[in-house]
C-alpha atoms as one frame of an Amber mdcrd trajectory, in Angstrom:
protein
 -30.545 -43.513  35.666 -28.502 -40.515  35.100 -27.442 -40.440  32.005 -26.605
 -36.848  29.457 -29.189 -35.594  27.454 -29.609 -37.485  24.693 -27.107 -36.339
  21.495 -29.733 -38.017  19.255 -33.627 -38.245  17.939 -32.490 -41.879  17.691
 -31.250 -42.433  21.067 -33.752 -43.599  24.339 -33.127 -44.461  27.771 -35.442
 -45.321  31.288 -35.155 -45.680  34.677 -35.972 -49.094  35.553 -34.632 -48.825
  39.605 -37.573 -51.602  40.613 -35.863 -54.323  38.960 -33.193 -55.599  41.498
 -29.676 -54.908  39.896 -30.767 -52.798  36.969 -30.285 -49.339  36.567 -31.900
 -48.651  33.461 -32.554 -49.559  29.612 -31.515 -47.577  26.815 -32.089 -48.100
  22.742 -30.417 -46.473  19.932 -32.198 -47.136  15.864 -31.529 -47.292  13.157
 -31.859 -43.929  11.121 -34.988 -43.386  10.017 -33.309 -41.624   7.099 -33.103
 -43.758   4.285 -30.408 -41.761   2.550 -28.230 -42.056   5.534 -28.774 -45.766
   5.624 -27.592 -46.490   1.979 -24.345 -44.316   2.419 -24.086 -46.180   5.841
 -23.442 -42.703   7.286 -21.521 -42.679  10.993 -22.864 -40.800  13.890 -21.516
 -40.349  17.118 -22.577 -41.024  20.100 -21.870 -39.435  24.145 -21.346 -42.091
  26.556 -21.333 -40.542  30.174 -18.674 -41.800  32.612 -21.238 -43.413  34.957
 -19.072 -46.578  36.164 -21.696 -48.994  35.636 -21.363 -52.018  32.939 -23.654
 -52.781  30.508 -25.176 -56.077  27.951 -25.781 -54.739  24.557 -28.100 -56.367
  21.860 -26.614 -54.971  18.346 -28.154 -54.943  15.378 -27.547 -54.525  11.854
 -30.017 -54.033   8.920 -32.491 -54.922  11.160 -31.019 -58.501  11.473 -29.081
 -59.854  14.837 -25.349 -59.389  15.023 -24.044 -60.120  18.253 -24.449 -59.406
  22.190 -22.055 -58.223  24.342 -21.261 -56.958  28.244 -19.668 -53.535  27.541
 -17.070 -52.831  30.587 -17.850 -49.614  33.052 -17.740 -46.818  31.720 -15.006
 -44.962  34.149 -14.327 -41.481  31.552 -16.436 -40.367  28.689 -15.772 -41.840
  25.507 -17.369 -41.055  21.951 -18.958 -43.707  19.919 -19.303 -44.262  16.321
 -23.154 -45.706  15.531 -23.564 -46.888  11.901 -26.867 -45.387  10.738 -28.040
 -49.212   9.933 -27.059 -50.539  13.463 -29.831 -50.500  16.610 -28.184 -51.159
  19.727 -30.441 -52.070  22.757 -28.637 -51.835  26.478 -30.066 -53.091  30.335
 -27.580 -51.122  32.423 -26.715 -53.186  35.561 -26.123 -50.486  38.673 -22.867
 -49.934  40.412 -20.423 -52.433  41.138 -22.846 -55.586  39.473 -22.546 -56.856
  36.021 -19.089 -59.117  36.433 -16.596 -56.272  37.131 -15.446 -55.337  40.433
């Protein structure tokens, strides 16, 4: 997976090319700071433009919110992460995930 350096402590993300149709996996959590998680303090994020879609797990206070495919990624974008939310990703490669 090539993805930027991460802009975050809180950020992860790993190759997984075996798997068949996966690119990678990638995690963001919670802060660790509990300061930041009672003001509910916003961070962004860097998203590369890699053109590959992805399903996110997102969660909130530690408790399950929703999932979701997020749509390639065709120019960079900047994300807003709530310091209670952990988002967990399986990025499909090129051209698979439901979008031609």
């Amino acid at each position: 997976m090539s993805a930027a350096p991460p802009t975050s402590g809180r950020f992860w993300a790993s190759n997984l090319a075996p798997a068949h149709g996966i690119d990678g996996a990638w995690r963001m959590l919670a802060s660790p700071d509990q300061r930041e998680r009672a003001l509910s303090l916003v961070e962004p994020h860097f998203v590369p433009p890699d053109g590959c879609a992805d399903l996110i797990l997102h969660y909130r206070g530690g408790r399950f919110e929703q999932a979701f495919m997020q749509a390639p990624t065709v120019r960079f974008e900047i994300v807003s992460v709530d310091a209670n939310d952990s988002l967990f990703g399986v990025r499909f490669q090129l051209g698979l995930g439901g979008w031609d």
